[in-house]
Amino acid sequence: MMKKVFGRPQSMKKNIFHYCAGCGHSIAHRLIAEVIDELDIRGITIGVPPAGCAVLAYNYFDIDMIEAQHGRGPATATGIKRILPDRVVFSYQGDGDLAAIGIAESFHAANRGENITVVFMNNAVYGMTGGQMAPTSIMGQKTTTSPAGRNNVLDGYPIQVSEIFSLLPGTAYIERCTVNSPASILKTRKAIRKAFQYQIDGLGFSLIEILSPCPTNWKMTPIESCRWIDEVMSKSFPLGVIKDLPAAAKGEQKKGGPRHDG
Amino acid sequence: MMVKTIFSGFGGQGVLMMGYSLAHGAMSAGYHVTFLPAYGAEVRGGTANCTVAVSDDEIASPIASEPNNIVVLNTPSLYAFQNRVAPGGALFLNSSIIAVESSRHDVRIFKIPSSEMAEKLGNPRTANTVMMGAFLKITGLVPPDIYLSSMATVMGSKKKSVIEINRKAFAAGHEFLKIAE
Amino acid sequence: MNKVLMQGNKIIGEAAIRAGCRFYAGYPITPQNEIPEYMAERLREVEGGVFIQSESEVAAIHMVIGASAAGARSMTSSSSPGISLKQEGISSLAACELPAVIVNMMRGGPGLGNISPSQGDYFQATRGGGHGDYRIIVLGPDSAQELADLTMDAFDLADRYRTPVMILADGMMGQMMEPVIFKTPKPRAYPESFIMKGAGAGKSKIIRGLILDPLDMEEHNWTLDRKYQVIARKETRHELFKADDAELILVAYGTGARIAKGAIKRLREQGLRAGLFRPITLWPFPTNELRDLAKKIENFLVFEMSTGQMVEDVRLAIQGRARIGFHGRPGGVVPTPVELTNVVMRKYDRKEGIIDHY
Ligand SMILES: Cc1ncc(C[n+]2csc(CCOP(=O)(O)OP(=O)(O)O)c2C)c(N)n1
Ligand code: SF4
Ligand SMILES: [Mg+2]
């Protein structure tokens, strides 16, 4: 008998993605579904998709999902999680959704340390509405609403959501990843898994930022897009673990042993 | 029977407490009641007032166009409300603080030096209860024993000694007008 | 059960708790701060209670959406400016057919306005309020007892029709104390199948308002509309006060109705047979009941603490069958019964009827 090495995760429906070729959303969806399968939490997971290109995420995930208005995902997720604390609740948000219209809901959910997970798809544009400037568009980036390139005088600076949120005592785990290569995809999967595991363990708010290619609005081929993330975008948004409170605490315990503070 | 009363004074003089305890007492005595405090911006700048309606019938409006009584603990309140009292109604003044005369001649006026009386009893904060003693003496709206038990109820978790001094203050106000009349 | 003397805002809180409300999110705004304060206290005491002081009214209503979907009886409250912010979520609740109770303790507006009692949000409330083709049930209590009763009813109605229900009152209703008896609430009858809990071993569920195909969306609109028509047929409520022998009917709701009742007593003392028609459900508006009254009464005078909003529903109901006058005091002014009495005397001529034909 042949061993199956690749198949559709159980937490995905048999629908074909509507996303553009080379789009990061479909990769991120799949990774989340794989993690849900792996942790065997399909039956207790509730997802909150955003307004944005991923608005139809519930057509792909075979889990309970409730749509949120633009930016309000973390508020809706808060309501669900507080009523059903033993469920795994995640909101899935774009950069416009999280860092512009929903910055208050996101920031405060993080600050309250809601025990939820946010998957933050940073593609440096408003994908769904046609490539307008996002709060995370990088300096000089040309978009339909920054035709001369993002200019700090007119437009301010790209918001480093992960770094800022990591300053909030309520956040437990924040990592910035990308999905532009097999290696980075595997890393992202691990990060998502850790975030969900932390939530299951009751450790608090986690956010996985994913630098996500949007070839359509970047006006690049998928391959150029992947390269652009490496060569340009990740210079403004450095990859890596930005905060891992539980791991830090564990490390401290191991390293320090009993403390003698003078 | 329908009796509406406005209580007014500085914030901190216990004006809302007077209204609340009267409403509670009247409810306990079997009447229909409403208690309407002025709130928010109206009470910024240090004044407080409330309207209490007591009736043996359902109360249509909790607002007093022409209150039967007003109880005022400071001078600005006298100016604010004296013209609203219905002719033949009653005006209760804290004469320790209000030195001016009312411009009304068609109402009964009762002057009670309640701040001084409260001071003498050892607790200046009971001036409002002194007024209530006098007020209920004249209006007879609620029997004293019912009122006093309502007062204790609405004071809630306050210490026994506080309740006790308020009982004394009430008695003093109640006695005062008998002597004066 | 005992009669207690309680402030309107707290009555709403207590009635909600007794009705089984276990989730409240809100943002402070005068004159309704006692509601979140009361809920913060009480939701600590009851099992499974959740209170969140949210970062904004927008966040609060979206938290309510989540909690409602997750199966909790949920409530939020605010006053006019905050209710404007909640409209996005109220529209979502209607679209997704989720139950929730929203309290609006109206204050003077537009804009920041002031914090005094007002009735300027009638249009917003009774026309749905947010974007899209929907209505919400709007209840207009005029006493402490009704604040208690209608709050409990609001949760039942919200569940029965899976729709947001608004308690539309004002600062005066919220601040006033009156004796109240809390009735025994009915046990909740809300099908498990509507609750989102995770798919378990079964099929996954979607709750959404996004329906991209216009024909499907149209069908959803008509489905909602049919529901609204059932609500209009079954849930309309009103009160008649001294209307039996009346030759003039005042139409007013909430605080306005209390003032009107006071005025009617005075008018009757002066020999004028005035009565009151008081809509209790502002949506659905008691259109037929008012129209029936117009068959025998020729003179109506609408009184609102606004420049005239409900008066349009009165005109729609009466359809020219009677004369309709209007008296309004917007901006947070609460007129006395004497003022309204004088207005009626001035506008009403025994021979001519209502003179200012509005
Ligand atoms: C209140 C509101 N304003 C605007 C929109 C329109 N809108 C939908 S998605 C979107 C931007 C999405 O951008 P982002 O969050 O970055 O997600 P992406 O599509 O890039 O994944 C906007 C502006 C909306 N749905 N609701
Ligand atoms: S527009 Fe961009 S983000 Fe949206 S589906 Fe296409 S590639 Fe993905
Ligand atoms: Mg984007």
Coordinates of N, CA and C in Angstrom, one line a residue, chain C residues 89-185:
Chain C
G89 N -22.5 47.2 14.4 CA -22.8 45.9 15.0 C -24.2 45.5 15.0
I90 N -25.1 46.5 15.2 CA -26.5 46.2 15.3 C -27.0 45.7 13.9
S91 N -26.5 46.3 12.9 CA -26.7 45.9 11.5 C -26.3 44.4 11.3
S92 N -25.1 44.1 11.8 CA -24.6 42.7 11.7 C -25.5 41.7 12.5
L93 N -25.9 42.1 13.7 CA -26.8 41.2 14.5 C -28.0 40.9 13.7
A94 N -28.6 42.0 13.1 CA -29.8 41.8 12.3 C -29.5 40.8 11.1
A95 N -28.4 41.1 10.4 CA -28.1 40.3 9.2 C -27.8 38.8 9.6
C96 N -27.1 38.6 10.7 CA -26.7 37.3 11.1 C -27.8 36.6 11.9
E97 N -28.9 37.3 12.2 CA -30.0 36.8 13.0 C -29.5 36.3 14.4
L98 N -28.9 37.2 15.1 CA -28.4 36.9 16.4 C -29.2 37.8 17.4
P99 N -29.6 37.2 18.5 CA -30.3 37.9 19.6 C -29.4 38.8 20.4
A100 N -29.8 39.9 20.8 CA -29.1 40.8 21.7 C -30.0 41.9 22.2
V101 N -29.7 42.4 23.3 CA -30.4 43.6 23.9 C -29.5 44.8 23.9
I102 N -30.0 45.9 23.4 CA -29.3 47.1 23.4 C -30.1 48.2 24.1
V103 N -29.5 48.9 25.0 CA -30.2 49.9 25.7 C -29.7 51.3 25.3
N104 N -30.6 52.2 24.9 CA -30.3 53.6 24.6 C -31.0 54.5 25.6
M105 N -30.2 55.1 26.5 CA -30.7 56.1 27.4 C -30.4 57.4 26.7
M106 N -31.4 57.8 25.9 CA -31.2 59.0 25.0 C -30.8 60.3 25.8
R107 N -30.0 61.1 25.1 CA -29.6 62.4 25.6 C -29.7 63.4 24.4
G108 N -29.6 64.7 24.8 CA -29.8 65.7 23.7 C -28.7 65.6 22.6
G109 N -29.1 65.8 21.4 CA -28.2 65.7 20.2 C -28.8 66.6 19.2
P110 N -28.2 66.7 18.0 CA -27.1 65.8 17.4 C -25.7 66.1 18.0
G111 N -24.8 65.4 17.5 CA -23.4 65.6 17.9 C -23.2 65.2 19.4
L112 N -22.3 65.9 20.1 CA -22.2 65.6 21.5 C -23.4 66.0 22.3
G113 N -24.1 67.0 21.8 CA -25.3 67.5 22.4 C -25.1 67.7 23.9
N114 N -26.0 67.1 24.7 CA -25.8 67.3 26.1 C -26.2 66.0 26.8
I115 N -26.3 66.0 28.1 CA -26.6 64.8 28.8 C -28.0 64.8 29.4
S116 N -28.8 65.7 29.0 CA -30.2 65.8 29.5 C -31.1 64.9 28.7
P117 N -32.3 64.5 29.3 CA -33.2 63.6 28.7 C -33.7 64.1 27.4
S118 N -33.8 63.3 26.4 CA -34.2 63.7 25.1 C -34.8 62.5 24.3
Q119 N -35.5 62.8 23.3 CA -36.1 61.7 22.5 C -35.7 61.9 21.0
G120 N -34.5 62.3 20.8 CA -34.1 62.6 19.4 C -33.6 61.4 18.6
D121 N -33.6 60.3 19.2 CA -33.1 59.1 18.5 C -34.2 58.2 17.9
Y122 N -35.4 58.7 17.9 CA -36.5 57.8 17.5 C -36.4 57.3 16.1
F123 N -36.0 58.3 15.2 CA -35.8 57.8 13.8 C -34.8 56.7 13.7
Q124 N -33.6 57.0 14.3 CA -32.5 56.1 14.2 C -32.9 54.7 14.7
A125 N -33.6 54.7 15.8 CA -34.0 53.4 16.4 C -35.0 52.7 15.6
T126 N -36.1 53.4 15.2 CA -37.2 52.7 14.6 C -37.0 52.4 13.1
R127 N -36.0 53.0 12.5 CA -35.7 52.7 11.1 C -34.6 51.7 10.9
G128 N -34.2 51.0 12.0 CA -33.1 50.1 11.9 C -31.9 50.7 12.5
G129 N -31.5 51.8 12.0 CA -30.4 52.6 12.6 C -29.1 52.5 11.9
G130 N -28.7 51.3 11.5 CA -27.5 51.1 10.7 C -27.8 50.9 9.3
H131 N -26.8 50.5 8.5 CA -27.1 50.3 7.1 C -27.8 49.0 6.7
G132 N -28.5 49.1 5.6 CA -29.1 47.8 5.2 C -30.6 47.8 5.5
D133 N -31.2 46.8 4.9 CA -32.7 46.6 5.0 C -33.1 45.8 6.2
Y134 N -33.3 46.4 7.3 CA -33.7 45.7 8.5 C -34.4 46.6 9.5
R135 N -35.1 45.9 10.4 CA -35.7 46.7 11.5 C -35.2 46.0 12.8
I136 N -35.3 46.7 13.9 CA -35.1 46.1 15.2 C -36.3 46.3 16.0
I137 N -36.6 45.5 16.9 CA -37.7 45.7 17.8 C -37.3 46.9 18.8
V138 N -38.2 47.8 19.0 CA -37.8 49.0 19.9 C -38.9 49.1 20.9
L139 N -38.5 49.0 22.2 CA -39.5 49.1 23.3 C -39.3 50.4 24.0
G140 N -40.4 51.1 24.3 CA -40.3 52.5 24.9 C -41.0 52.5 26.3
P141 N -40.3 52.1 27.3 CA -40.8 52.0 28.7 C -41.1 53.4 29.2
D142 N -42.2 53.6 30.1 CA -42.4 54.9 30.6 C -42.5 54.9 32.2
S143 N -42.1 53.8 32.8 CA -42.0 53.7 34.2 C -41.0 52.7 34.7
A144 N -40.7 52.7 36.0 CA -39.7 51.8 36.5 C -40.2 50.4 36.3
Q145 N -41.5 50.2 36.5 CA -42.0 48.8 36.3 C -41.9 48.3 34.9
E146 N -42.1 49.2 34.0 CA -41.9 48.8 32.6 C -40.5 48.6 32.2
L147 N -39.6 49.4 32.8 CA -38.2 49.2 32.6 C -37.8 47.7 32.9
A148 N -38.3 47.3 34.0 CA -38.1 45.9 34.5 C -38.7 44.9 33.5
D149 N -40.0 45.1 33.3 CA -40.8 44.1 32.5 C -40.3 44.0 31.1
L150 N -40.1 45.2 30.5 CA -39.7 45.2 29.1 C -38.3 44.7 28.9
T151 N -37.4 45.0 29.9 CA -36.0 44.4 29.8 C -36.1 42.9 29.7
M152 N -36.9 42.3 30.6 CA -37.0 40.9 30.5 C -37.7 40.4 29.2
D153 N -38.7 41.1 28.8 CA -39.4 40.8 27.6 C -38.4 40.9 26.4
A154 N -37.5 41.9 26.5 CA -36.6 42.2 25.4 C -35.7 40.9 25.1
F155 N -35.3 40.3 26.1 CA -34.5 39.1 26.0 C -35.3 37.9 25.3
D156 N -36.6 37.8 25.7 CA -37.4 36.8 25.2 C -37.7 37.1 23.7
L157 N -38.0 38.3 23.4 CA -38.3 38.7 22.0 C -37.0 38.5 21.1
A158 N -35.9 38.9 21.7 CA -34.6 38.8 20.9 C -34.4 37.3 20.5
D159 N -34.6 36.4 21.5 CA -34.5 35.0 21.2 C -35.5 34.5 20.3
R160 N -36.8 34.8 20.5 CA -37.8 34.3 19.7 C -37.7 34.6 18.2
Y161 N -37.2 35.8 18.0 CA -37.1 36.3 16.6 C -35.7 36.4 16.1
R162 N -34.8 36.0 17.0 CA -33.3 36.0 16.7 C -33.0 37.4 16.0
T163 N -33.2 38.4 16.8 CA -33.1 39.8 16.3 C -32.7 40.7 17.4
P164 N -31.9 41.7 17.1 CA -31.6 42.7 18.2 C -32.9 43.4 18.7
V165 N -32.9 43.7 20.0 CA -34.1 44.4 20.5 C -33.5 45.6 21.3
M166 N -34.1 46.8 21.1 CA -33.6 48.0 21.7 C -34.6 48.5 22.8
I167 N -34.0 48.8 24.0 CA -34.8 49.5 25.0 C -34.5 51.0 24.7
L168 N -35.5 51.8 24.3 CA -35.3 53.2 24.0 C -35.9 54.0 25.1
A169 N -35.1 54.5 26.0 CA -35.5 55.4 27.1 C -34.7 56.6 27.1
D170 N -34.7 57.3 28.2 CA -33.9 58.6 28.2 C -33.3 58.8 29.6
G171 N -32.5 59.8 29.7 CA -31.8 60.1 30.9 C -32.8 60.1 32.1
M172 N -34.0 60.7 31.9 CA -34.9 60.8 33.1 C -35.3 59.4 33.5
M173 N -35.7 58.5 32.6 CA -36.1 57.1 32.9 C -34.9 56.4 33.6
G174 N -33.7 56.7 33.2 CA -32.5 56.1 33.8 C -32.2 56.5 35.2
Q175 N -32.5 57.8 35.5 CA -32.1 58.3 36.8 C -33.2 58.2 37.8
M176 N -34.5 58.2 37.3 CA -35.6 58.2 38.2 C -35.7 56.9 39.1
M177 N -36.1 57.1 40.3 CA -36.4 55.9 41.1 C -37.9 55.8 41.3
E178 N -38.3 54.5 41.2 CA -39.7 54.2 41.5 C -39.8 52.8 42.0
P179 N -40.8 52.5 42.8 CA -40.9 51.1 43.3 C -41.1 50.2 42.1
V180 N -40.6 49.0 42.2 CA -40.7 48.0 41.2 C -40.8 46.6 41.7
I181 N -41.5 45.8 41.1 CA -41.6 44.4 41.4 C -41.0 43.6 40.2
F182 N -40.0 42.8 40.5 CA -39.5 42.0 39.4 C -40.3 40.7 39.2
K183 N -40.8 40.6 38.0 CA -41.6 39.4 37.7 C -40.6 38.2 37.6
T184 N -41.2 37.0 37.7 CA -40.4 35.8 37.5 C -40.2 35.6 36.0
P185 N -38.9 35.6 35.6 CA -38.7 35.4 34.2 C -39.0 34.0 33.7

